Amino acid sequence: MSSPRRACPVCRRDIAVVAARFARHDPPGARGSTELISCPGSQTTAPLDPAVQPSLDGYAPPVFPGQLPLF
């Protein structure tokens, strides 16, 4: 299963979001040297996406105020 992708706030590229953080990535463009340089947006906390609905194995629980019954 692939990770959801969102635009990095620094370089605006679509980057995978893993554990609520942007995955480590290089800045756009060709590298000037052989050294690996991460984008400043790497490993930063990703904002919550309001369009994504929480689900569990494809099942989205209905939204109820208060606590859900156990059985």
Short mmCIF file of C-alpha atoms in Angstrom, two decimals:
data_model
loop_
_atom_site.label_atom_id
_atom_site.label_comp_id
_atom_site.label_asym_id
_atom_site.label_seq_id
_atom_site.Cartn_x
_atom_site.Cartn_y
_atom_site.Cartn_z
CA MET A 1 0.00 0.00 0.00
CA SER A 2 1.40 3.39 -0.95
CA SER A 3 1.55 6.35 1.40
CA PRO A 4 -0.67 9.38 0.80
CA ARG A 5 1.07 12.26 -0.97
CA ARG A 6 0.83 16.00 -0.36
CA ALA A 7 2.60 19.09 -1.62
CA CYS A 8 5.71 19.98 0.36
CA PRO A 9 5.32 23.47 1.88
CA VAL A 10 8.86 24.43 0.80
CA CYS A 11 9.40 22.97 -2.69
CA ARG A 12 5.75 22.25 -3.66
CA ARG A 13 6.54 18.72 -4.93
CA ASP A 14 4.18 15.83 -4.17
CA ILE A 15 5.85 13.98 -1.28
CA ALA A 16 4.75 10.89 0.65
CA VAL A 17 3.40 11.51 4.15
CA VAL A 18 4.50 8.85 6.65
CA ALA A 19 3.52 9.00 10.33
CA ALA A 20 2.16 12.56 9.89
CA ARG A 21 5.52 13.82 8.56
CA PHE A 22 6.76 14.54 5.06
CA ALA A 23 9.20 11.85 3.89
CA ARG A 24 12.81 12.85 3.39
CA HIS A 25 13.40 14.19 -0.12
CA ASP A 26 15.85 16.18 -2.22
CA PRO A 27 15.03 19.69 -3.42
CA PRO A 28 13.87 19.91 -7.06
CA GLY A 29 16.39 20.32 -9.85
CA ALA A 30 19.71 18.73 -10.70
CA ARG A 31 22.31 18.17 -8.04
CA GLY A 32 25.36 20.40 -8.22
CA SER A 33 27.61 17.93 -6.40
CA THR A 34 27.67 14.33 -5.26
CA GLU A 35 26.52 15.25 -1.74
CA LEU A 36 22.96 14.43 -0.73
CA ILE A 37 21.09 17.52 0.44
CA SER A 38 17.60 17.25 1.90
CA CYS A 39 14.88 19.79 1.22
CA PRO A 40 14.17 21.98 4.28
CA GLY A 41 10.61 20.60 4.16
CA SER A 42 11.85 17.04 4.78
CA GLN A 43 10.73 15.44 8.04
CA THR A 44 8.45 18.38 8.94
CA THR A 45 5.00 17.73 10.35
CA ALA A 46 2.34 17.52 7.66
CA PRO A 47 -0.90 19.42 8.27
CA LEU A 48 -4.07 17.37 8.51
CA ASP A 49 -5.91 17.01 5.24
CA PRO A 50 -9.64 17.74 5.83
CA ALA A 51 -10.58 15.81 2.68
CA VAL A 52 -9.20 12.56 4.11
CA GLN A 53 -11.71 10.65 6.16
CA PRO A 54 -10.39 8.27 8.81
CA SER A 55 -10.99 4.65 7.90
CA LEU A 56 -10.14 1.23 9.21
CA ASP A 57 -9.62 -1.39 6.49
CA GLY A 58 -11.80 0.59 4.12
CA TYR A 59 -14.62 1.04 6.65
CA ALA A 60 -15.28 4.60 7.78
CA PRO A 61 -17.03 4.66 11.16
CA PRO A 62 -20.07 6.94 11.38
CA VAL A 63 -19.61 10.18 13.30
CA PHE A 64 -21.51 10.10 16.61
CA PRO A 65 -21.15 12.59 19.44
CA GLY A 66 -19.86 10.96 22.60
CA GLN A 67 -18.63 7.42 23.05
CA LEU A 68 -19.57 4.61 20.67
CA PRO A 69 -21.13 1.46 22.15
CA LEU A 70 -18.76 -1.47 22.53
CA PHE A 71 -21.16 -4.12 21.19
#
